[in-house]
mmCIF file of C-alpha atoms in Angstrom:
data_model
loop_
_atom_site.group_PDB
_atom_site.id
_atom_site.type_symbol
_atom_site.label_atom_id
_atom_site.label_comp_id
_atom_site.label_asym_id
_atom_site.label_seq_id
_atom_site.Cartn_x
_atom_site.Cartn_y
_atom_site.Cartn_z
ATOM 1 C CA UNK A 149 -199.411 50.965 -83.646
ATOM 2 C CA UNK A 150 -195.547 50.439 -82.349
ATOM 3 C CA UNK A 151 -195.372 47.196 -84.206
ATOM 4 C CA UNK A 152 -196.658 48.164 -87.454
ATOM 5 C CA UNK A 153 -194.172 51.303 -87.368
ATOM 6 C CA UNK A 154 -191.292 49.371 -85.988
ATOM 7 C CA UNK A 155 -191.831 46.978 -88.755
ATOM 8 C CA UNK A 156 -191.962 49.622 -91.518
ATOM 9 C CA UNK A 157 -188.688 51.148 -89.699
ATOM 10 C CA UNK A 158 -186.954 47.472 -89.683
ATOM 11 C CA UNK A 159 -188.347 46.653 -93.438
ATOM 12 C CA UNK A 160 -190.308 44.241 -92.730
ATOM 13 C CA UNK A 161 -192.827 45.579 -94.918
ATOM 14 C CA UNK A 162 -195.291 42.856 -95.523
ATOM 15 C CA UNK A 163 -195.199 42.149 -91.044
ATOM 16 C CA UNK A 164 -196.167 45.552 -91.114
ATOM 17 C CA UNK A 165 -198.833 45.355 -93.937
ATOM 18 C CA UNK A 166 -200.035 42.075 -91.681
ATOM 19 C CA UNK A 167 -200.450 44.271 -88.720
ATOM 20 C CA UNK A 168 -202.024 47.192 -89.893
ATOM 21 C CA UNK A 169 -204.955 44.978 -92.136
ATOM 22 C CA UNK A 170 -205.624 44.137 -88.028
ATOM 23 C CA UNK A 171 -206.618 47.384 -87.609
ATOM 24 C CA UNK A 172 -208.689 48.816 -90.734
ATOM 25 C CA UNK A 173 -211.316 50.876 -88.747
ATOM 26 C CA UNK A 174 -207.910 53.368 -87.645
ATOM 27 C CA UNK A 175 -206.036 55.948 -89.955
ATOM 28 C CA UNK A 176 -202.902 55.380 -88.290
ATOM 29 C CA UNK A 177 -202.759 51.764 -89.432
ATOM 30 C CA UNK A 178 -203.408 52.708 -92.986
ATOM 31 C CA UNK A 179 -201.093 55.437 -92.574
ATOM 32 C CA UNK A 180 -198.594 53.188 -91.861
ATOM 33 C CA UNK A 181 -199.707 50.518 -93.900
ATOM 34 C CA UNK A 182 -199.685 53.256 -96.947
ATOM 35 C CA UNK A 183 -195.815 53.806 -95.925
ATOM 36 C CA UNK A 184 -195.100 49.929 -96.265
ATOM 37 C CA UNK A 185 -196.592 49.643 -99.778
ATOM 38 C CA UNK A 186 -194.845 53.184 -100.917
ATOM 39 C CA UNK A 187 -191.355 51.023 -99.792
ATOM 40 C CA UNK A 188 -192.538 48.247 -101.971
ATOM 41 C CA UNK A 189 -192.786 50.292 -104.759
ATOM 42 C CA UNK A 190 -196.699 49.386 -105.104
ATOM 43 C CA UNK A 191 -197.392 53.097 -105.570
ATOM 44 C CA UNK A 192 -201.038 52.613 -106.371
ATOM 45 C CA UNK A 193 -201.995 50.661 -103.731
ATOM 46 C CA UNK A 194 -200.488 52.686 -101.342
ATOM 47 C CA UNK A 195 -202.162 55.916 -102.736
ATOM 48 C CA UNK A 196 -205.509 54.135 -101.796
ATOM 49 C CA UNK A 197 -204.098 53.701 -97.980
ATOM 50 C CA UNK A 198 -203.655 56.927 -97.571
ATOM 51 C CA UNK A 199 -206.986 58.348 -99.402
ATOM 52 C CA UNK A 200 -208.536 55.732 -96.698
ATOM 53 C CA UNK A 201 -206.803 57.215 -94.363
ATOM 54 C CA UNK A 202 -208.150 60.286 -94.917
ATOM 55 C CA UNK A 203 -211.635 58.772 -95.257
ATOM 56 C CA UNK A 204 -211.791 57.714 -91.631
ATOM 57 C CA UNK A 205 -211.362 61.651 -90.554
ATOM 58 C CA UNK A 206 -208.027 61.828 -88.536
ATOM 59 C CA UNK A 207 -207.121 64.577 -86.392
ATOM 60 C CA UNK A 208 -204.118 66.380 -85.482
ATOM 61 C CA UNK A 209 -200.858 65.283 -86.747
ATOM 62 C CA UNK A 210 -202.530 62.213 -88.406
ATOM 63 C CA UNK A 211 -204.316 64.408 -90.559
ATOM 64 C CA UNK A 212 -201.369 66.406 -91.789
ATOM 65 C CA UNK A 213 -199.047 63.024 -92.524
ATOM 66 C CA UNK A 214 -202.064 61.789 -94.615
ATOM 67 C CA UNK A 215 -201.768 64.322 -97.295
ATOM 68 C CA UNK A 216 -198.142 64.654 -97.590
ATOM 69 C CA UNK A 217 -197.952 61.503 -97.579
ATOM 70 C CA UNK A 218 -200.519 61.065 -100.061
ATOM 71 C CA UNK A 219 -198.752 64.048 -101.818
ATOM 72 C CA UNK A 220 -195.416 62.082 -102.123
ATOM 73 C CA UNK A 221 -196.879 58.883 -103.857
ATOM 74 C CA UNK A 222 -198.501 61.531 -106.215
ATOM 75 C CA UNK A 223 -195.624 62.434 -106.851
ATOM 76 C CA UNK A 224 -193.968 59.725 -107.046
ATOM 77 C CA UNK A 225 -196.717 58.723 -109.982
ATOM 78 C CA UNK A 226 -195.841 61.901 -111.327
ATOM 79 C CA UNK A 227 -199.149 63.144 -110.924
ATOM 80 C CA UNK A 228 -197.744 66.665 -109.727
ATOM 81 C CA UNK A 229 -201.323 68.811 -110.322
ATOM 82 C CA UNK A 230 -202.670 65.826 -106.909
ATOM 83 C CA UNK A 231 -199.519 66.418 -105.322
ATOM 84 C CA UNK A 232 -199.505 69.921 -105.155
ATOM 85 C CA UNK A 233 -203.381 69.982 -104.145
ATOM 86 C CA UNK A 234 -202.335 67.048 -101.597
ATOM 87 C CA UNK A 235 -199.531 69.076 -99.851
ATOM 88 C CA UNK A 236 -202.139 72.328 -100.125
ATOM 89 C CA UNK A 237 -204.380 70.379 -98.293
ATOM 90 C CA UNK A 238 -201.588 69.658 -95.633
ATOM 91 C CA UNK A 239 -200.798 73.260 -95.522
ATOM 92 C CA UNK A 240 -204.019 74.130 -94.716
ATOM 93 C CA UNK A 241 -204.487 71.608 -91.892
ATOM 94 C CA UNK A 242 -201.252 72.954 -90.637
ATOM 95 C CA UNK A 243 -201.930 76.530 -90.415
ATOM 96 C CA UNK A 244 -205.437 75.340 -88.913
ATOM 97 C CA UNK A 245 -203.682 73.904 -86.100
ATOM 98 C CA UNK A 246 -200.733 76.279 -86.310
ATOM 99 C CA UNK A 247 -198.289 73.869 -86.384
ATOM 100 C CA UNK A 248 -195.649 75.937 -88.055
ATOM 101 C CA UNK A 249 -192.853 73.418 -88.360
ATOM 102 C CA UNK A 250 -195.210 71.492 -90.811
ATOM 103 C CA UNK A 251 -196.461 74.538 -92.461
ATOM 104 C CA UNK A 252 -192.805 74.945 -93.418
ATOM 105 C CA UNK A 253 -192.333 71.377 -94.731
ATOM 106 C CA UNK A 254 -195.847 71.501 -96.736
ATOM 107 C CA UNK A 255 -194.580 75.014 -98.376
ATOM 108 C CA UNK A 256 -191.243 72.993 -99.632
ATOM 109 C CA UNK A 257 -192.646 69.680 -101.109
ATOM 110 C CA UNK A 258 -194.925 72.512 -103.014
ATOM 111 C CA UNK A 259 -192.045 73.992 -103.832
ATOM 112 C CA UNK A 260 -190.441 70.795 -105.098
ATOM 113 C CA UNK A 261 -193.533 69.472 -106.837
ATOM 114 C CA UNK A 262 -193.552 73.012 -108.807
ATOM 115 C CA UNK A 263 -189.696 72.426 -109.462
ATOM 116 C CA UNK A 264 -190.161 68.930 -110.946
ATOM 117 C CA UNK A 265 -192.567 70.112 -113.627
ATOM 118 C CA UNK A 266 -190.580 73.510 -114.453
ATOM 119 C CA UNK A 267 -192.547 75.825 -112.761
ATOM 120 C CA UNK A 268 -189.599 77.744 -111.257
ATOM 121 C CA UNK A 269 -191.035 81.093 -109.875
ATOM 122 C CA UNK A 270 -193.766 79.232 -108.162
ATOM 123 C CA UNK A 271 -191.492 76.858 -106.775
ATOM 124 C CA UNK A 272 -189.465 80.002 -105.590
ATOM 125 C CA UNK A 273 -192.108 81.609 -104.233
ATOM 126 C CA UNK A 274 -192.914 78.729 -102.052
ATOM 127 C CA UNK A 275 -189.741 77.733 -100.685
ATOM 128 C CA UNK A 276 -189.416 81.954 -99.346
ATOM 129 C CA UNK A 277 -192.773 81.538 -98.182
ATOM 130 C CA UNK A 278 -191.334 78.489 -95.911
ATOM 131 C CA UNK A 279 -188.151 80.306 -95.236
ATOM 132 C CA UNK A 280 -190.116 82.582 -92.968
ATOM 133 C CA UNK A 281 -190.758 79.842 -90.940
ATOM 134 C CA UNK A 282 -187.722 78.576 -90.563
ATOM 135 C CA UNK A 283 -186.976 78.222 -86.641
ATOM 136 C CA UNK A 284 -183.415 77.226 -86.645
ATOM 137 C CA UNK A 285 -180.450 77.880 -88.806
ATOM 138 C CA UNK A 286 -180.953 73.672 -90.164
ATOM 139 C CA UNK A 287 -184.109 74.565 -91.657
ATOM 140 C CA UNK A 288 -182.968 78.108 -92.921
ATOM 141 C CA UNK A 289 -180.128 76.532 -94.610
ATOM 142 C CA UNK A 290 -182.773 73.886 -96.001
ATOM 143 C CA UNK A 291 -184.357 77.169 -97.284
ATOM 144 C CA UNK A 292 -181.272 78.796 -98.608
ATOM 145 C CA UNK A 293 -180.628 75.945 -100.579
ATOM 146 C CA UNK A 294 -184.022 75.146 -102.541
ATOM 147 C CA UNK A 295 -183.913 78.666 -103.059
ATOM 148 C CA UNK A 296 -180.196 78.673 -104.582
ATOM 149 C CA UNK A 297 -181.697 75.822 -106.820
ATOM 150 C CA UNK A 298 -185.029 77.488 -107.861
ATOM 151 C CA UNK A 299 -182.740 80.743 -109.345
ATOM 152 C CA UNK A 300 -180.462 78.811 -110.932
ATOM 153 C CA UNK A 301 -182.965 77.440 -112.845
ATOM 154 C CA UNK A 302 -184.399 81.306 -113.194
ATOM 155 C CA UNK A 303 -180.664 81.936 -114.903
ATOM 156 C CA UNK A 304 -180.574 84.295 -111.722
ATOM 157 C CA UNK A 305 -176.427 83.071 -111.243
ATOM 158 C CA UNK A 306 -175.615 85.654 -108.401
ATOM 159 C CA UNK A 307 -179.086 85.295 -106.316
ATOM 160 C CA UNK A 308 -178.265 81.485 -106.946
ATOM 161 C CA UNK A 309 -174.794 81.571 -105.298
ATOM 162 C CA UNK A 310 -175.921 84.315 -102.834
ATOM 163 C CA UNK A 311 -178.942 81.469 -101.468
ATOM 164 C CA UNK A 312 -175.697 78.460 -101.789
ATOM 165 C CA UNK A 313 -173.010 80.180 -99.690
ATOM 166 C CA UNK A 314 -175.612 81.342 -96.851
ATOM 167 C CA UNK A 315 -177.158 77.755 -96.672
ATOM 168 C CA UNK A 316 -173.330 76.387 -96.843
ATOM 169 C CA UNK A 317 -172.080 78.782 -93.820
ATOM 170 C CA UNK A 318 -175.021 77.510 -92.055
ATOM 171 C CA UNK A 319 -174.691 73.804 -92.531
ATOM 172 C CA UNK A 320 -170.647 74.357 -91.320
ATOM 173 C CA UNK A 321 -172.103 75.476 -88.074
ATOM 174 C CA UNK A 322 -175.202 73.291 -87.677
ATOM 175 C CA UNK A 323 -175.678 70.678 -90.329
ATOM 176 C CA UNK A 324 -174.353 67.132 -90.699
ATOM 177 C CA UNK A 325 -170.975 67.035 -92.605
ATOM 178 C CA UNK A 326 -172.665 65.190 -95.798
ATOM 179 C CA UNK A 327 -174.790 68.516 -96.038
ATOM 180 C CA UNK A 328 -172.281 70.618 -95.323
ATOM 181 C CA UNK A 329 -170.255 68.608 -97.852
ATOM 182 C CA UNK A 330 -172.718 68.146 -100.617
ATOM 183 C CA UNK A 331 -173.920 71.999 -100.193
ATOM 184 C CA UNK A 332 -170.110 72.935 -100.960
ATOM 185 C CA UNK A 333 -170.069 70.760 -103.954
ATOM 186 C CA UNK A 334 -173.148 72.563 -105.309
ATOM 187 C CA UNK A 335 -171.382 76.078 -104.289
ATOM 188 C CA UNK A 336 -168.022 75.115 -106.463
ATOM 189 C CA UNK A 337 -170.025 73.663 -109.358
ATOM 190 C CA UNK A 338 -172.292 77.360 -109.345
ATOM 191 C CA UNK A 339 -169.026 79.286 -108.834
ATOM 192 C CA UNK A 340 -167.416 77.423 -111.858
ATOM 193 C CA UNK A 341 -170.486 77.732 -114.234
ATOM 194 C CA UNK A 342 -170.108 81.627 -113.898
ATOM 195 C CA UNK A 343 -166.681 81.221 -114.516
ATOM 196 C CA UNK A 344 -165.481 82.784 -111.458
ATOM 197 C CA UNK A 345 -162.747 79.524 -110.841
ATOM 198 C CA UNK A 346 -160.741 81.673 -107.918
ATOM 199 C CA UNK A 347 -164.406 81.566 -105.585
ATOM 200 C CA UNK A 348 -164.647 77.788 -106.936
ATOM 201 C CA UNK A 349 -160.995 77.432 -106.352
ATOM 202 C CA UNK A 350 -161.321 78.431 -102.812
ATOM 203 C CA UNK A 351 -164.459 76.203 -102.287
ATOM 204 C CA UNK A 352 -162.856 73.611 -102.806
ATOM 205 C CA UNK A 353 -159.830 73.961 -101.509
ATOM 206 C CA UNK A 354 -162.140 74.475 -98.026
ATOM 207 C CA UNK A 355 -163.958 71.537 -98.654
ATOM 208 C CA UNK A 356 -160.698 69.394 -98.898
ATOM 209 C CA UNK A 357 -159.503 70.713 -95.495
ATOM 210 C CA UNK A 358 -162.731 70.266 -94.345
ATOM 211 C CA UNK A 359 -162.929 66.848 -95.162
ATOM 212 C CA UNK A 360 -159.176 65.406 -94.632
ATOM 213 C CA UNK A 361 -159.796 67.315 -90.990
ATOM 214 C CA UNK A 362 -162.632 65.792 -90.206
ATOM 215 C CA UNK A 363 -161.654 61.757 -91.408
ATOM 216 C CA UNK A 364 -164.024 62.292 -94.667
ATOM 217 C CA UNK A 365 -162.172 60.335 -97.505
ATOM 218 C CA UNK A 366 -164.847 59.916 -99.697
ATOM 219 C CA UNK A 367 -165.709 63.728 -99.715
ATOM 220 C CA UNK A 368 -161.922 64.572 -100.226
ATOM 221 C CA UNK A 369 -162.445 61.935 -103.668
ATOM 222 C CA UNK A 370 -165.725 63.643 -104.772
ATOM 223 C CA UNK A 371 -164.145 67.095 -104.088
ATOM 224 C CA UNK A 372 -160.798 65.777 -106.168
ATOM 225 C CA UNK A 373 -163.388 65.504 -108.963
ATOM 226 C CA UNK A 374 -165.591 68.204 -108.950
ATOM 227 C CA UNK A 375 -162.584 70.417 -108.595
ATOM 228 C CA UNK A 376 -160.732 68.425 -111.782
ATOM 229 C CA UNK A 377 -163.582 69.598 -113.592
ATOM 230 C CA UNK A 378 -162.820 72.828 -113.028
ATOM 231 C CA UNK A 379 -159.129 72.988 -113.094
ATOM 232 C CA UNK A 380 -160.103 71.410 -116.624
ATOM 233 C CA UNK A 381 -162.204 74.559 -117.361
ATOM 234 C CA UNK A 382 -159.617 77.028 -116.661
ATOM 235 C CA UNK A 383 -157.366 74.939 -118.773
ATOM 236 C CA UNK A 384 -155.338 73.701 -116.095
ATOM 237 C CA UNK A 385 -155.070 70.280 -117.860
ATOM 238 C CA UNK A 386 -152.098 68.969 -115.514
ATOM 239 C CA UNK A 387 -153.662 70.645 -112.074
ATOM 240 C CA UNK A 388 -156.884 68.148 -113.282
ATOM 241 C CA UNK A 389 -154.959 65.059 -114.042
ATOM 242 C CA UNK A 390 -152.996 65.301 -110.649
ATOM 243 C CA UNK A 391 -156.415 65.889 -108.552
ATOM 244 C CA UNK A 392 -157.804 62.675 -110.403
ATOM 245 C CA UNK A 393 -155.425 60.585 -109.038
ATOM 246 C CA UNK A 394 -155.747 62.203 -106.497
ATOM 247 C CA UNK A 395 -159.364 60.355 -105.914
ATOM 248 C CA UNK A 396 -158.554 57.031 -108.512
ATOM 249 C CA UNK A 397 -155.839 56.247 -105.186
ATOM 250 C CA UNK A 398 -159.011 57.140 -102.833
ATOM 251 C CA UNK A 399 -161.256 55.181 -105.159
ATOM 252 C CA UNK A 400 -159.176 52.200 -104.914
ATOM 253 C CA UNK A 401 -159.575 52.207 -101.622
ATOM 254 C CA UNK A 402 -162.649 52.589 -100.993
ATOM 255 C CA UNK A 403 -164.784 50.272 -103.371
ATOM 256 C CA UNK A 404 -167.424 53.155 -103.629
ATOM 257 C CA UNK A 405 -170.333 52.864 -106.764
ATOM 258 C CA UNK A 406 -170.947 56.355 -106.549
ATOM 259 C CA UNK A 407 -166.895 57.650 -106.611
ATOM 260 C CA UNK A 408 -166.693 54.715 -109.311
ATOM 261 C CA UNK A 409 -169.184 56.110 -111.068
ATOM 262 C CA UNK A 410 -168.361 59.886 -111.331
ATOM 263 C CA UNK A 411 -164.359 59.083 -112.004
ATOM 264 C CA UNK A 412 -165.511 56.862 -115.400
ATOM 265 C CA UNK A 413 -167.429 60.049 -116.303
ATOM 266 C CA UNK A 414 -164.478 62.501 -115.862
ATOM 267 C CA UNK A 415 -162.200 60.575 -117.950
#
């Protein structure tokens, strides 16, 4: 089994494909051979690895993986009424065996299968359900966040920022900085959009800090941005055009598709 998932890990996805067709009378292998052909894009054909999967009546953990996995190439098809009976099925399983960390997980990807297609109070409803479950301030701010996203859809602006900023003190205690960073972004952009620019202001200006402190120059570009667009807003025209440059001199530097990318869009 430790070559077939070192192989998927090292993408070498048709080694690992090789190694699991060794195997066909286990789960695992067509667990993992169902991961392989999901990284090949052959969604299909990886849907019917993991239905096998299930066929050959896996226990414990195995059991679970199979229908989320399942669940994500569903989704992936954009087959979201599977999905969401796929991930139901690995909630079940979960609560079966009491394994509340995956319990939580299964109540988000429901969550974000019900987001996909519009369905925003369901998808709510789900993420708070997993919130409950959340056993360490990562996966409450992983809560706080799907949550913040679910009532902005809902046009619910101050339950939306409410969800950001506790998922964004959170992540500055326990997260990586790219989810501390990106959460910020998200903060300043829902701060902006209700026009309050002096909270969006101050995100911002945090985030900067935050980022020049801690060596992050492509944050301190994307910040430069997202906070032009809101100088812009206020009608701070000159305040915009100096934080641009601000991240065209960072840009420069850094060759970056993504910082290329949003800077053509600004202008």
């Amino acid at each position: 089994m430790e070559a077939c998932d070192s192989a998927v890990k090292n993408r070498q996805y048709a080694q690992a494909i090789q190694v699991a067709e060794q195997h066909a009378s286990q789960a695992e292998f067509w667990l993992c051979k169902g991961r392989a052909q999901s990284a090949l894009a052959q969604n299909a054909a990886a849907q019917q690895s993991f239905k096998q999967a299930i066929s050959l009546k896996p226990t414990g953990l195995d059991l679970i993986s199979a229908h989320m996995l399942l669940g994500n190439a569903q989704l992936e098809a954009k087959v979201h009424e599977a999905a969401i009976e796929s991930y139901q099925q690995a909630l079940k399983f979960s609560e079966q065996q009491n394994m509340r960390r995956y319990a939580r997980i299964a109540h988000n990807l429901i969550g974000e299968a019900y987001f996909e297609i519009g369905q925003y109070a369901e998808s709510l409803n789900a993420f708070e359900t997993g919130e409950k479950l959340a056993m360490n301030d990562d996966e409450r701010a992983d809560s706080h966040i799907h949550e913040a996203m679910a009532y902005q859809q809902l046009q619910q602006a101050d339950k939306a920022i409410e969800h950001q900023l506790k998922g964004v003190m959170m992540l500055r205690k326990s997260g990586t900085p790219d989810q501390y960073a990106e959460a910020s972004l998200t903060l300043g952009k829902l701060f902006s959009a209700k026009k309050d620019y002096a909270s969006a202001d101050k995100t911002y200006q945090r985030l900067m800090e935050y980022a020049h402190e801690n060596g992050g120059e492509f944050y301190e570009a994307k910040t430069a941005i997202y906070w032009a667009e809101s100088k812009r807003a206020q009608g701070d025209a000159a305040g915009a055009a100096s934080l641009v440059k601000q991240a065209e001199t960072i840009a420069a530097k850094l060759k970056d598709a993504e910082l290329d990318e949003l800077l053509a869009k600004t202008k």
